[in-house]
Amino acid sequence: MTTAHSDFPAPTTRTATASAQPAPARQVPGRFGPGRPAAGQPAPVPPGRVAPGQVRPGHRPPAPVTRIADYRPTHPRPVGPGAPMRPAPATPVVETPSVRRPSLSPREVEVLLAWLRAESKEEAAEHLFIAASTVSTHLARIRAKYSGVGRPAPTKTHLLARALQDGITQLEDW
């Protein structure tokens, strides 16, 4: 006579439904915890974290970084005898009025370039063997001169741009 054991539950059958959850990823037991994912299985994402390649809800993905190299041509333009010349522009080139430049003293130029190369006014002052307050005074006068000709330069980036525009320095030097 065959009797069912009460120690073991009777096997049940599952039917596929739309709300069925996928089976949890199988893990290889480890020495210090539940273990690492089996080969070919994705690593579990800790609570409060976002899986790689995904964006946290309510956040925007980071903007791509644009570099100067992205704007440079991939191949150099041929130069020399026999190289093709550019065609003449379809419209005549209109000359722009010359930009008014302030008259900076040689010492102001020296202080400006030292400060642009340095991380701080203190570092520039140390390089020039002057006080940091003297660097600040020179920079204030340089900014006042640029504002006086209608080209304000309130930040370090603006002063670098003005130095490049006025030929005080060249981009290759940086």
Coordinates of C-alpha atoms in Angstrom, one line a residue:
M1 CA 0.0 0.0 0.0
T2 CA 1.4 3.4 -1.0
T3 CA 1.0 6.3 1.5
A4 CA 2.0 9.9 1.1
H5 CA 4.5 11.2 3.6
S6 CA 3.4 14.2 5.5
D7 CA 7.0 15.4 5.9
F8 CA 7.3 16.4 2.2
P9 CA 4.8 18.8 0.6
A10 CA 3.2 17.7 -2.6
P11 CA 4.8 19.1 -5.8
T12 CA 2.9 22.1 -7.2
T13 CA 2.9 23.3 -10.8
R14 CA 3.5 27.0 -11.7
T15 CA 1.8 28.7 -14.6
A16 CA 3.5 31.6 -16.4
T17 CA 1.7 34.9 -15.6
A18 CA 2.5 38.5 -16.5
S19 CA 3.3 39.3 -13.0
A20 CA 5.8 36.5 -12.5
Q21 CA 9.1 37.6 -11.0
P22 CA 12.3 36.3 -12.6
A23 CA 14.3 33.8 -10.6
P24 CA 16.9 35.4 -8.4
A25 CA 20.5 35.3 -9.7
R26 CA 22.3 32.1 -8.5
Q27 CA 25.3 32.9 -6.3
V28 CA 28.4 31.0 -5.5
P29 CA 28.8 30.6 -1.8
G30 CA 31.8 32.4 -0.3
R31 CA 33.8 32.2 2.8
F32 CA 32.5 35.5 4.3
G33 CA 28.9 35.8 3.2
P34 CA 26.4 34.9 0.6
G35 CA 29.0 35.0 -2.2
R36 CA 29.6 36.5 -5.6
P37 CA 27.4 36.1 -8.6
A38 CA 27.9 32.9 -10.7
A39 CA 29.8 33.3 -14.0
G40 CA 27.7 35.2 -16.5
Q41 CA 25.4 36.6 -13.9
P42 CA 25.2 40.4 -13.3
A43 CA 26.5 41.6 -9.9
P44 CA 23.7 42.6 -7.5
V45 CA 23.3 46.4 -7.0
P46 CA 23.3 47.5 -3.4
P47 CA 20.3 49.4 -2.1
G48 CA 20.4 53.1 -2.8
R49 CA 22.8 52.6 -5.8
V50 CA 22.1 52.6 -9.5
A51 CA 23.4 49.9 -11.9
P52 CA 26.1 51.0 -14.4
G53 CA 24.6 52.6 -17.5
Q54 CA 21.4 53.6 -15.8
V55 CA 20.3 57.0 -14.5
R56 CA 18.8 57.5 -11.1
P57 CA 15.1 58.5 -11.3
G58 CA 14.7 62.3 -11.4
H59 CA 18.3 63.0 -12.5
R60 CA 19.7 63.8 -15.9
P61 CA 22.6 61.9 -17.4
P62 CA 25.9 63.8 -17.5
A63 CA 26.5 66.0 -20.5
P64 CA 29.2 64.7 -22.9
V65 CA 32.6 66.5 -22.6
T66 CA 33.6 68.6 -25.6
R67 CA 37.3 68.9 -26.2
I68 CA 39.3 71.2 -28.5
A69 CA 40.5 68.2 -30.3
D70 CA 36.9 67.5 -31.4
Y71 CA 37.0 70.7 -33.5
R72 CA 40.4 70.1 -35.1
P73 CA 40.5 68.4 -38.5
T74 CA 41.5 64.8 -38.5
H75 CA 44.0 65.2 -41.3
P76 CA 46.5 68.1 -41.8
R77 CA 45.9 70.5 -44.6
P78 CA 48.5 70.2 -47.4
V79 CA 50.9 73.1 -47.5
G80 CA 53.6 74.0 -50.0
P81 CA 54.0 74.2 -53.8
G82 CA 51.4 72.4 -55.7
A83 CA 48.9 72.2 -52.7
P84 CA 45.4 73.1 -53.6
M85 CA 44.4 76.6 -52.7
R86 CA 41.1 77.6 -51.0
P87 CA 38.5 79.1 -53.3
A88 CA 37.8 82.8 -52.9
P89 CA 34.9 83.6 -50.6
A90 CA 31.6 84.2 -52.2
T91 CA 31.1 87.5 -50.4
P92 CA 33.6 90.2 -49.8
V93 CA 35.3 90.1 -46.4
V94 CA 34.4 93.1 -44.3
E95 CA 37.2 94.4 -42.1
T96 CA 36.3 94.8 -38.5
P97 CA 37.4 98.0 -36.7
S98 CA 40.6 97.5 -34.7
V99 CA 40.1 96.5 -31.0
R100 CA 41.1 99.1 -28.5
R101 CA 44.0 97.8 -26.4
P102 CA 45.0 99.3 -23.0
S103 CA 48.6 100.3 -22.5
L104 CA 50.0 97.9 -20.0
S105 CA 53.4 98.5 -18.5
P106 CA 56.0 95.8 -18.9
R107 CA 55.7 95.0 -15.1
E108 CA 51.9 94.7 -15.4
V109 CA 52.4 92.2 -18.3
E110 CA 54.9 90.3 -16.2
V111 CA 52.6 90.1 -13.2
L112 CA 49.6 89.2 -15.4
L113 CA 51.5 86.3 -17.1
A114 CA 52.9 85.1 -13.7
W115 CA 49.4 85.1 -12.2
L116 CA 47.9 83.3 -15.2
R117 CA 50.5 80.5 -14.9
A118 CA 50.1 80.2 -11.1
E119 CA 47.4 78.6 -9.0
S120 CA 47.0 81.6 -6.7
K121 CA 48.1 85.2 -6.2
E122 CA 50.4 84.0 -3.4
E123 CA 52.2 81.6 -5.7
A124 CA 52.6 84.3 -8.4
A125 CA 53.9 86.7 -5.7
E126 CA 56.4 84.1 -4.5
H127 CA 57.7 83.6 -8.1
L128 CA 58.1 87.4 -8.6
F129 CA 59.5 88.1 -5.1
I130 CA 56.7 90.6 -4.2
A131 CA 53.8 90.6 -1.8
A132 CA 50.5 89.0 -2.7
S133 CA 48.8 92.4 -2.1
T134 CA 51.1 93.9 -4.8
V135 CA 49.9 91.2 -7.2
S136 CA 46.3 92.2 -6.3
T137 CA 47.1 95.9 -6.9
H138 CA 48.6 95.2 -10.3
L139 CA 45.6 93.0 -11.3
A140 CA 43.1 95.7 -10.2
R141 CA 44.9 98.3 -12.3
I142 CA 45.0 95.9 -15.3
R143 CA 41.3 95.2 -15.0
A144 CA 40.6 99.0 -14.7
K145 CA 42.6 99.6 -17.9
Y146 CA 40.6 96.9 -19.8
S147 CA 37.3 98.3 -18.5
G148 CA 38.5 101.8 -19.5
V149 CA 38.7 100.7 -23.2
G150 CA 35.3 98.9 -23.1
R151 CA 36.6 95.4 -22.6
P152 CA 36.0 94.4 -19.0
A153 CA 37.8 91.4 -17.7
P154 CA 36.4 90.5 -14.3
T155 CA 37.7 86.9 -14.0
K156 CA 41.0 85.1 -14.6
T157 CA 39.5 83.4 -17.7
H158 CA 38.6 86.8 -19.1
L159 CA 42.1 88.2 -18.5
L160 CA 43.6 85.1 -20.3
A161 CA 41.3 85.8 -23.2
R162 CA 42.3 89.4 -23.4
A163 CA 46.0 88.5 -23.2
L164 CA 45.5 86.1 -26.1
Q165 CA 43.5 88.7 -28.1
D166 CA 46.1 91.4 -27.6
G167 CA 49.1 89.2 -28.5
I168 CA 50.5 89.3 -25.0
T169 CA 50.7 85.5 -25.0
Q170 CA 49.9 82.7 -27.4
L171 CA 47.8 79.6 -26.9
E172 CA 50.8 77.4 -27.7
D173 CA 52.4 78.8 -24.5
W174 CA 49.7 77.2 -22.4

